[in-house]
Short mmCIF file of C-alpha atoms in Angstrom, two decimals:
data_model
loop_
_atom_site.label_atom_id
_atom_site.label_comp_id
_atom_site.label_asym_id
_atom_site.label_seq_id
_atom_site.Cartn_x
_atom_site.Cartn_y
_atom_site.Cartn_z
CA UNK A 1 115.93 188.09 130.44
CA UNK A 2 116.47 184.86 132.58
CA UNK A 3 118.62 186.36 135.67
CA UNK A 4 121.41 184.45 137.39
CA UNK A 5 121.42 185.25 141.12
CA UNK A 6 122.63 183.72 144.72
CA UNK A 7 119.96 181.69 146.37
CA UNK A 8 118.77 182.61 149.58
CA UNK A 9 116.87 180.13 151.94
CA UNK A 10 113.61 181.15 150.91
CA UNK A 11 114.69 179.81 147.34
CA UNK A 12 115.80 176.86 148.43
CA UNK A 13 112.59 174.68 147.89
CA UNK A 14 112.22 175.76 144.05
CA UNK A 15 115.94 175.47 143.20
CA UNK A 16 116.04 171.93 144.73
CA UNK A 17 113.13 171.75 142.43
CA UNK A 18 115.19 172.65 139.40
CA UNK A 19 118.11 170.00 140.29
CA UNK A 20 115.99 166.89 140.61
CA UNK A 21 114.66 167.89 137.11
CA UNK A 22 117.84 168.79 135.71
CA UNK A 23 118.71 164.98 137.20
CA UNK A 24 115.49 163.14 136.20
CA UNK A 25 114.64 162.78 139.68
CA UNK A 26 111.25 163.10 141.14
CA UNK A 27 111.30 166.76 141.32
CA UNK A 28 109.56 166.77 144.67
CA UNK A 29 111.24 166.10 148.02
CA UNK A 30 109.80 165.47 150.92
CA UNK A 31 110.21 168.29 154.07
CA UNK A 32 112.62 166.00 156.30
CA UNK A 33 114.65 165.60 152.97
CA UNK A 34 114.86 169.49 151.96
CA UNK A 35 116.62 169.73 155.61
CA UNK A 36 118.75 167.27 155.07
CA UNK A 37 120.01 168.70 151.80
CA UNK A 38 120.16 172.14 153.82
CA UNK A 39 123.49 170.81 155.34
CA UNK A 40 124.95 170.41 151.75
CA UNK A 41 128.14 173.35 152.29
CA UNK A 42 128.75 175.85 149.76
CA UNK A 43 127.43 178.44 147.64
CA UNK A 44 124.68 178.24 145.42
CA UNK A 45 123.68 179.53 142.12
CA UNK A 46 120.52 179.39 139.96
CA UNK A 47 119.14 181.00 136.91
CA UNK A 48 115.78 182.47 136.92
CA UNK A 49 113.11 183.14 134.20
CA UNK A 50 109.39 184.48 135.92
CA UNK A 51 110.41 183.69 138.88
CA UNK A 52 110.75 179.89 138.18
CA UNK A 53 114.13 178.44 138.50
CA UNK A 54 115.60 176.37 135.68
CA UNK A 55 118.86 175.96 136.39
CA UNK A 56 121.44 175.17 139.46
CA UNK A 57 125.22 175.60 140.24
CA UNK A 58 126.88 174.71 143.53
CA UNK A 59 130.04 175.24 144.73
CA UNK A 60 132.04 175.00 147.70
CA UNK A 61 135.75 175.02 149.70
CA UNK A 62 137.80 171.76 149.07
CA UNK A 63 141.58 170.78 149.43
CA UNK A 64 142.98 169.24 146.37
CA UNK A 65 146.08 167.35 147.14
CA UNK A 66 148.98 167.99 144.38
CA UNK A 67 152.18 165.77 143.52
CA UNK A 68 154.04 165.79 146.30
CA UNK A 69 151.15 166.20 149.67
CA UNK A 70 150.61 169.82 149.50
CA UNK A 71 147.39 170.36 149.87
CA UNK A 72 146.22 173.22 147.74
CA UNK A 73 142.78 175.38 147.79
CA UNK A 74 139.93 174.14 145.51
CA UNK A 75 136.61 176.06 143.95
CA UNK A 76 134.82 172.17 144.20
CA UNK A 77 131.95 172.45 141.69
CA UNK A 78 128.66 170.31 141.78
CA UNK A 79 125.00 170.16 141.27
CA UNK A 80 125.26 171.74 137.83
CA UNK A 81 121.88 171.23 136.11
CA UNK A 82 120.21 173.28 132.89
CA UNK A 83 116.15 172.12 132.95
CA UNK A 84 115.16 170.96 129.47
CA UNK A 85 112.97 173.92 128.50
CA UNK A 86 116.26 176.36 128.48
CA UNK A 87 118.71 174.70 127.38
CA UNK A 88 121.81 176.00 124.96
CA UNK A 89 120.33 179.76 125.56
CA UNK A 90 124.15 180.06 127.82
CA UNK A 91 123.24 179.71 131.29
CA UNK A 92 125.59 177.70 132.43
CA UNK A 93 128.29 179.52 131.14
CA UNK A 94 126.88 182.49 133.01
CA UNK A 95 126.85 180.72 136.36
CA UNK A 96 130.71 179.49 135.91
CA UNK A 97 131.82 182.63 134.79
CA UNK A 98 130.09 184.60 138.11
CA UNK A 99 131.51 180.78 139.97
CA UNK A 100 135.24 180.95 138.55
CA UNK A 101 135.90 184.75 138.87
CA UNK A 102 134.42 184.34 142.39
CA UNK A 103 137.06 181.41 143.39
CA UNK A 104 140.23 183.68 141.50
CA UNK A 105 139.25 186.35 143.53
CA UNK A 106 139.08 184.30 147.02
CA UNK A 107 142.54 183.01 146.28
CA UNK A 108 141.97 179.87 144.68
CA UNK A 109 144.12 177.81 142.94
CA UNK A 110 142.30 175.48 141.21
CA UNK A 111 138.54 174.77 140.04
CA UNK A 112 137.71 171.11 140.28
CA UNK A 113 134.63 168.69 139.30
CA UNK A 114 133.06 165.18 138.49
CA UNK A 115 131.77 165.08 134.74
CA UNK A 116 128.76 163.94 134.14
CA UNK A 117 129.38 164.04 130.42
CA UNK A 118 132.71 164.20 128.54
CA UNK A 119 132.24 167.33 126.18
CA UNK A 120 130.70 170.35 128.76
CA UNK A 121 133.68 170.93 130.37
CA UNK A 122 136.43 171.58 127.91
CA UNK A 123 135.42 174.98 127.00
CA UNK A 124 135.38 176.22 130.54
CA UNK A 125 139.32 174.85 130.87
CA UNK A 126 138.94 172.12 132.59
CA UNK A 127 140.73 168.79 131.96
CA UNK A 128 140.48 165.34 132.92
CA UNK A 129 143.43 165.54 135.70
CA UNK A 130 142.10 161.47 137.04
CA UNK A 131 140.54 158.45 136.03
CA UNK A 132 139.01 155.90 138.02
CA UNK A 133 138.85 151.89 136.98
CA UNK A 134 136.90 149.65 138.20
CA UNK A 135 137.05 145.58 138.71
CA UNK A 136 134.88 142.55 139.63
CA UNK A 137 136.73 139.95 141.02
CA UNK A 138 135.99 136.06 140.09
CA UNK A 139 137.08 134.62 143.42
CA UNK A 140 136.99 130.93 142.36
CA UNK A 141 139.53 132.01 139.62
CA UNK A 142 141.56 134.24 141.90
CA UNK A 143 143.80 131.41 143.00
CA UNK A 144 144.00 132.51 146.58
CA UNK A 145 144.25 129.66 149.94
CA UNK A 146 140.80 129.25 150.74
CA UNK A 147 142.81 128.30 154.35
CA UNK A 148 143.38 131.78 154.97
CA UNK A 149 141.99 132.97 158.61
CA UNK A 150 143.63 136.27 158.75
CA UNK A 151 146.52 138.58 158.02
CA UNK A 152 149.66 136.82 158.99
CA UNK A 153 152.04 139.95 159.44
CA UNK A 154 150.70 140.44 162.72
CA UNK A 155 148.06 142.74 161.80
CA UNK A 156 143.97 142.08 162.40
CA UNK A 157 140.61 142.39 161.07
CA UNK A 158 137.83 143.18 163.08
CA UNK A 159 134.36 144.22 162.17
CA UNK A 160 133.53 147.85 163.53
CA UNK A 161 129.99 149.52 162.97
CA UNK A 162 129.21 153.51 162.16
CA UNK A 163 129.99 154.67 164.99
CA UNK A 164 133.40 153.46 165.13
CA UNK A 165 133.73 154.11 160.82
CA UNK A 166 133.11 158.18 162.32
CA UNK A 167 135.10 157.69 165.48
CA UNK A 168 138.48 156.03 162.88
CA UNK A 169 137.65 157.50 159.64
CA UNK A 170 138.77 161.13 159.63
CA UNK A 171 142.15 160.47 161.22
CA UNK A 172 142.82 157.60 158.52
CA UNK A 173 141.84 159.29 155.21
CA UNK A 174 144.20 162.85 156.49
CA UNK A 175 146.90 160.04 156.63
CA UNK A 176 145.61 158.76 152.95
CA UNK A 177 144.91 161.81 151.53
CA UNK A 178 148.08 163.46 152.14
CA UNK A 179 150.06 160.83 150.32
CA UNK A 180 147.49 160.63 147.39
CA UNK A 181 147.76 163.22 144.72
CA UNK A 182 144.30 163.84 143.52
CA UNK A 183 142.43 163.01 147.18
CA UNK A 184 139.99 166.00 148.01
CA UNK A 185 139.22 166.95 151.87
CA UNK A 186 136.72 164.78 153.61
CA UNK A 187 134.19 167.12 156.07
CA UNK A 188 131.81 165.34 158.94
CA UNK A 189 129.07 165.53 156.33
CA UNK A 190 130.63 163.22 154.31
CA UNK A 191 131.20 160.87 157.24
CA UNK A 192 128.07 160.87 158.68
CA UNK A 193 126.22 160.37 155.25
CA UNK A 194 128.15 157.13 154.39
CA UNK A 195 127.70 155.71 157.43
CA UNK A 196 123.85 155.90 157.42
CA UNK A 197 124.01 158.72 160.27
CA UNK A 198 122.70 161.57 157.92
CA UNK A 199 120.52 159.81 155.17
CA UNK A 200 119.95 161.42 151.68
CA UNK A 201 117.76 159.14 150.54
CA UNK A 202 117.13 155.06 151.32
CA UNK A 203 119.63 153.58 153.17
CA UNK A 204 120.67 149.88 153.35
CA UNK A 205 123.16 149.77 156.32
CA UNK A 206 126.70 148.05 154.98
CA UNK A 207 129.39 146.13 156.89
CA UNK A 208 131.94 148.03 157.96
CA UNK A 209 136.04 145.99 158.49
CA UNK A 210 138.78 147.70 159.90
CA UNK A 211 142.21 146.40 159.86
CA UNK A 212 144.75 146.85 162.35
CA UNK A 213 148.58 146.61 162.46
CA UNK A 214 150.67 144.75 164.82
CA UNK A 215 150.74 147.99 166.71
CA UNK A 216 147.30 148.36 167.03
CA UNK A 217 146.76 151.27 164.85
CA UNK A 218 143.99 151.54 162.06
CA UNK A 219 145.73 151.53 158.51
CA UNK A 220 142.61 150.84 156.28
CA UNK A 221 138.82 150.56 156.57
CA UNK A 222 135.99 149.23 154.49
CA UNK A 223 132.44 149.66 153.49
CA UNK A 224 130.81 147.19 151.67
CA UNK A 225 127.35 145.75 151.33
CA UNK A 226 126.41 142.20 149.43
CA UNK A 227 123.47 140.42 147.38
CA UNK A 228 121.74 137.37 148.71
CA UNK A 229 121.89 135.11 145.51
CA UNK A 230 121.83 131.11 145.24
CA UNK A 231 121.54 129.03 142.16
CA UNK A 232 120.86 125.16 142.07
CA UNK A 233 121.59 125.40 146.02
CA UNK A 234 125.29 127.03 145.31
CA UNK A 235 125.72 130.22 146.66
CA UNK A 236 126.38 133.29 143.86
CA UNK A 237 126.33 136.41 146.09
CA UNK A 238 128.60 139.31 144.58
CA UNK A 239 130.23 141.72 147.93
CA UNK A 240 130.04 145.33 146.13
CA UNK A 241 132.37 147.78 147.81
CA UNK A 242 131.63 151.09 148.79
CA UNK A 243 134.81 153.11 149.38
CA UNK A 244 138.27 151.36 150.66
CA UNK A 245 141.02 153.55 152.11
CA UNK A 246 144.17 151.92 153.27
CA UNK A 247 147.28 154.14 154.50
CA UNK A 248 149.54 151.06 153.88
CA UNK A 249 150.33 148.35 151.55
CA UNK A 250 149.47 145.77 154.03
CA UNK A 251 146.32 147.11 154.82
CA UNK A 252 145.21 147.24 151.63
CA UNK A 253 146.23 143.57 150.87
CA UNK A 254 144.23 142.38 154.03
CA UNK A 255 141.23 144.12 153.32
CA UNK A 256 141.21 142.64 149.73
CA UNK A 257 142.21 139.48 150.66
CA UNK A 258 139.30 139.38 153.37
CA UNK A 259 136.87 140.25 150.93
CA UNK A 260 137.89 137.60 148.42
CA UNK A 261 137.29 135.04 151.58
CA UNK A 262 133.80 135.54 153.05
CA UNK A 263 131.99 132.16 152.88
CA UNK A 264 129.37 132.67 149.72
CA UNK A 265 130.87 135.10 147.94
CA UNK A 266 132.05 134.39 144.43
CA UNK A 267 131.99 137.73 142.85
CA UNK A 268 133.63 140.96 144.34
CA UNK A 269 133.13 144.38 142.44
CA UNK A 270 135.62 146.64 144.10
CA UNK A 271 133.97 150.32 143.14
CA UNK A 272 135.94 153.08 142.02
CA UNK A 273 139.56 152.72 142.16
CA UNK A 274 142.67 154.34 140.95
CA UNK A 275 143.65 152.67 137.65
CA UNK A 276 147.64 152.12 138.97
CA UNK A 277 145.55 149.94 142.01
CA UNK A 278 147.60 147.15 143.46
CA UNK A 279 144.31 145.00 143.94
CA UNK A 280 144.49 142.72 140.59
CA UNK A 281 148.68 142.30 141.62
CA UNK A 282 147.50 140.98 145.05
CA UNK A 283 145.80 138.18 143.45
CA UNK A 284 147.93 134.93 142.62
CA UNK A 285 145.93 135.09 139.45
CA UNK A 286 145.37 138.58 138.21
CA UNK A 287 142.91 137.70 135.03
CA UNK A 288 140.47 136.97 137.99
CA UNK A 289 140.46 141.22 138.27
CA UNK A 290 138.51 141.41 135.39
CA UNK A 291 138.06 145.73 134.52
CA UNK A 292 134.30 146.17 134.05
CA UNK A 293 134.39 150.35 134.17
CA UNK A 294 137.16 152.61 132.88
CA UNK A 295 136.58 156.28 132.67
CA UNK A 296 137.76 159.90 133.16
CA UNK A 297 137.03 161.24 137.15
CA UNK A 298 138.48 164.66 138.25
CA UNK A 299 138.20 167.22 136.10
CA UNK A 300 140.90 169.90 137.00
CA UNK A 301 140.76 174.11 135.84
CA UNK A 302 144.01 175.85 136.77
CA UNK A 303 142.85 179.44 138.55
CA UNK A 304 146.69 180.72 139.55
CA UNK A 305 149.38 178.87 137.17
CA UNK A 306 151.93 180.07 139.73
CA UNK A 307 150.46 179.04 142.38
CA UNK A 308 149.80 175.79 140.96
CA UNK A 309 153.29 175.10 139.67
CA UNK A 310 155.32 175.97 142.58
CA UNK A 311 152.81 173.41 145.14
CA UNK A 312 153.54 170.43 143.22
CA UNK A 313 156.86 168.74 143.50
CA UNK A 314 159.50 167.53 140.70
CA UNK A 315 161.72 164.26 140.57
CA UNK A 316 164.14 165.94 137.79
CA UNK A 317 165.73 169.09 137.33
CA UNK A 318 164.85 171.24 134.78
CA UNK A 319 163.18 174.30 133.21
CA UNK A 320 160.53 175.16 130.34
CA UNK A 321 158.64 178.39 128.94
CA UNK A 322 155.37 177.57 128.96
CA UNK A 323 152.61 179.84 127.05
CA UNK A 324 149.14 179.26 128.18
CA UNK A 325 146.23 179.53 126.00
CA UNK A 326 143.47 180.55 128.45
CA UNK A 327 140.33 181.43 125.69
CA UNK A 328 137.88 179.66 127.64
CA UNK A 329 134.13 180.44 127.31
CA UNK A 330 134.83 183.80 124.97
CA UNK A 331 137.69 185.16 127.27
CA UNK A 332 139.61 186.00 124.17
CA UNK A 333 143.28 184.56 125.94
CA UNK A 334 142.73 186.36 128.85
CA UNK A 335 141.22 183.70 131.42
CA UNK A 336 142.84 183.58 134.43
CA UNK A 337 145.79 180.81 133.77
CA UNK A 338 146.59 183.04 130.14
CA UNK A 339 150.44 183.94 129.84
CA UNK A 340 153.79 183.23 129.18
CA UNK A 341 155.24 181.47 131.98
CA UNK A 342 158.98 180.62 133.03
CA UNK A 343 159.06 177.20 135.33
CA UNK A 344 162.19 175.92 136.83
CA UNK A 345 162.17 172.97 139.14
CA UNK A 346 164.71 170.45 141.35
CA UNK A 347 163.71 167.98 144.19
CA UNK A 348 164.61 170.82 146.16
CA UNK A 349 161.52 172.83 144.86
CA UNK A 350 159.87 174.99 142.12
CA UNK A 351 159.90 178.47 140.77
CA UNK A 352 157.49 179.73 138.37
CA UNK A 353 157.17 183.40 137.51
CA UNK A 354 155.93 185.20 134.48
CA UNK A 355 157.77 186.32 131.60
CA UNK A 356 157.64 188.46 128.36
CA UNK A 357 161.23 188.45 127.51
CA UNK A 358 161.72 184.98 126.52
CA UNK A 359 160.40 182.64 123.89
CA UNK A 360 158.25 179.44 124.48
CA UNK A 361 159.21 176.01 124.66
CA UNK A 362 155.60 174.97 123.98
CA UNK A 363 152.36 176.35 124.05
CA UNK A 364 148.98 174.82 125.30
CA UNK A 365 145.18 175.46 126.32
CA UNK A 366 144.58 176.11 129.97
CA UNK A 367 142.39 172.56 130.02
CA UNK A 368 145.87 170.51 128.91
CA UNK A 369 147.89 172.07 131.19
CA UNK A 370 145.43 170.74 134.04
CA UNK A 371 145.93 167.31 132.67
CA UNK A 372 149.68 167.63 133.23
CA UNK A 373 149.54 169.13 136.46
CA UNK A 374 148.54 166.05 138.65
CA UNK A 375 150.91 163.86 136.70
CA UNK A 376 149.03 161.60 135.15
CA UNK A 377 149.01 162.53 131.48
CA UNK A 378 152.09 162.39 129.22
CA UNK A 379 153.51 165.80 127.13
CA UNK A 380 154.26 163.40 124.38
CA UNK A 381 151.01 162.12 123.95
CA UNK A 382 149.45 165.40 124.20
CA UNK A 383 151.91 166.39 121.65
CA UNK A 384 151.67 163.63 119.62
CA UNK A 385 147.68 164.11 119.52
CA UNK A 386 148.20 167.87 118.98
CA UNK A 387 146.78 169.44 121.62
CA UNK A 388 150.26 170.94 121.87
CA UNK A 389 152.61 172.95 120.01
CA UNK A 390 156.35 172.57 120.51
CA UNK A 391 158.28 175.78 119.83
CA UNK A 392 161.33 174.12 120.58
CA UNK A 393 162.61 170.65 119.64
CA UNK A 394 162.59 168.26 122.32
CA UNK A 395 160.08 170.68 124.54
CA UNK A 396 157.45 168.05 124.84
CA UNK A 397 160.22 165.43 126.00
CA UNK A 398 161.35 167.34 128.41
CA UNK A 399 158.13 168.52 129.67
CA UNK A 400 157.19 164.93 130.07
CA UNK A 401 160.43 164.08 132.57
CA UNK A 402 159.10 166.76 134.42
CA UNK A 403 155.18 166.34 135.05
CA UNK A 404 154.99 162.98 134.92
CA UNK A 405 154.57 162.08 139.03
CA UNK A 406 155.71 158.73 140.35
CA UNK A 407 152.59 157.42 141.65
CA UNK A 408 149.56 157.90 139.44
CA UNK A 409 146.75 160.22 140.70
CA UNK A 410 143.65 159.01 142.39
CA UNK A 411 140.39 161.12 143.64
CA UNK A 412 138.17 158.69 145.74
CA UNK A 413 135.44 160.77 146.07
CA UNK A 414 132.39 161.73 143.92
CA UNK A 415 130.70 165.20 144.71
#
């Protein structure tokens, strides 16, 4: 029988091995490379037939940030790979199973991934929680001042380099992420691999732009890198971005708006974005944002409903029953978010608590109430697409007024 296990260091090599293949990569890295992905945090899982390994799981400790700033403990999930000679024989729900009871126990709150395909992660109860959007920006239609020299609220742009990106960047995205809901925690890993200090594979260095407020302090900072393209002696080049934070409006508008007005370039493609992004609204033309990439991001599993409920925050008053559904990967109802649950919330706060005594208001998988939690999807779609069940009349209205978050969620970050 294939045998799921924790990978020690002397496994490392062969269940490195495993991922490339599960990723059609060259399944062979070189030395300096294995050390590099050494420094990957977390906890590892593989699955092991004769010795060989065929498939990989990692893990490890993230902050999630719910509606409202409070950042909440995440089981972050990645590197998830089956090889193609043992597949559908139920590995990988072996390896989230040993993964997910793990997190519960540690005290997590929530599970959280990327997708790499739509249907895998339903039946573990997760639920798309974000989506991202991307544009590409036709500057020549964008009907901005090609006179423009610079922000003219007092604030600056200066190009910075690496160094100064790992010196600025932490500080900024805390500010960011705790006014995001959906942002996950940054480590110096991170930093150092986007900024070409730590390299996981070939590296084209990027230009980095940081803009400043009247004050002096950084508000936003860019990455971006651009083609060298010319037709019939007219210059085509297309500035892709890598990542843009901004902590303010105005920063964000600047670094835009300086984008759209470096000499040569017609085209910009802005990366992944939050789909409520102000970019296209900064632009005297918005049809010149053109949406070239629209797709489900963060995938969300809800570990301690209780926990969950009470970190977010509410704009209404109001309260629900809500019974949870929690059947995931053969747990007959009794996954971790199962229950009947009573949830009553204010401005001033939340209280949810279990209950037995009182009937439902609606009821709903584990994996839908994830997309409600962050705010982003609506009750009475869910309802109306019946993935769930009012008990009461009205429930699913109501439930709506309360989840739905005034900002819509956002994860920057792939992992």
């Amino acid at each position: 029988m294939t045998e799921v296990r924790t990978v020690t260091d002397a496994d490392f090599e062969d269940w490195q091995r495993a991922l490339n293949t599960g990723f059609l990569r060259p399944p062979v890295l070189a030395p300096e490379q294995l050390d590099v992905r050494r420094r990957l945090p977390g906890r590892r899982l593989g699955a092991y037939d004769g010795g060989r390994c065929v498939a990989t799981f990692r893990s490890f400790a993230q902050e999630l940030t719910a509606v409202g700033g409070a950042p909440v403990p995440a089981d972050a999930i990645s590197n998830v790979t089956v090889s193609p000679t043992h597949r559908r024989r139920g590995l990988l729900t072996r390896m989230m199973r040993q993964d997910l009871a793990a997190a519960r126990e540690r005290g997590d709150v929530v599970a959280t991934l990327v997708a790499a395909e739509y249907p895998i992660y339903g039946r573990y109860g997760f639920g798309p929680a974000t989506w991202t959007t991307e544009w590409t920006v036709d500057v020549s239609q964008a009907g901005l001042d090609p006179r423009w020299s610079g922000p003219a609220d007092g604030g600056r742009i200066d190009l910075v380099d690496g160094e100064d990106v790992r010196k600025l960047g932490p500080e900024l995205y805390e500010r960011f992420r705790r006014a995001q809901p959906g942002a996950v925690s940054r480590d110096g890993l991170w930093w150092e691999a986007s900024t070409g200090a730590v390299r996981f594979g070939e590296w084209t260095e990027p230009f980095y732009a940081a803009y400043r407020s009247a004050s002096g302090e950084v508000e936003g900072l860019v990455s971006y890198r651009s083609d060298d393209r010319w037709h019939g002696k007219q210059p085509q080049n297309t500035a892709e971005v890598n990542w843009l934070i901004a902590s303010t409006p105005a920063a964000d508008r600047a670094l835009w708006r300086y984008l759209c007005s470096i000499d040569w370039i017609t085209k910009v493609k802005t990366g992944w974005r939050g789909p409520g992004d102000l970019l296209p609204f900064h632009l005297p033309n918005p049809r010149a944002a053109r949406v070239t990439e629209h797709a489900d991001w963060l995938w969300v599993r809800i570990l301690d409903v209780v926990r969950a409920l009470e970190a977010r925050t509410y704009e209404v008053e109001g309260a629900l029953v809500l019974q949870i559904l929690d059947g995931a990967d053969g747990a007959d109802g009794a996954g971790p978010a199962g229950g009947r649950f009573r949830l009553e919330v204010s401005p001033e706060g939340a209280s949810c608590v279990p209950t037995s005594t009182v009937g439902a208001d609606l009821t709903l998988e584990a994996a839908e109430l994830a997309r409600l939690w962050l705010g982003d999807e609506s009750a009475l779609r869910l309802a109306a697409l019946g993935r769930i069940q009012e008990e009461r009349e009205g429930a699913a209205r109501k439930a709506d007024a309360l989840f739905r978050s005034p900002g819509r969620p956002w994860c920057p970050d792939i992992f």
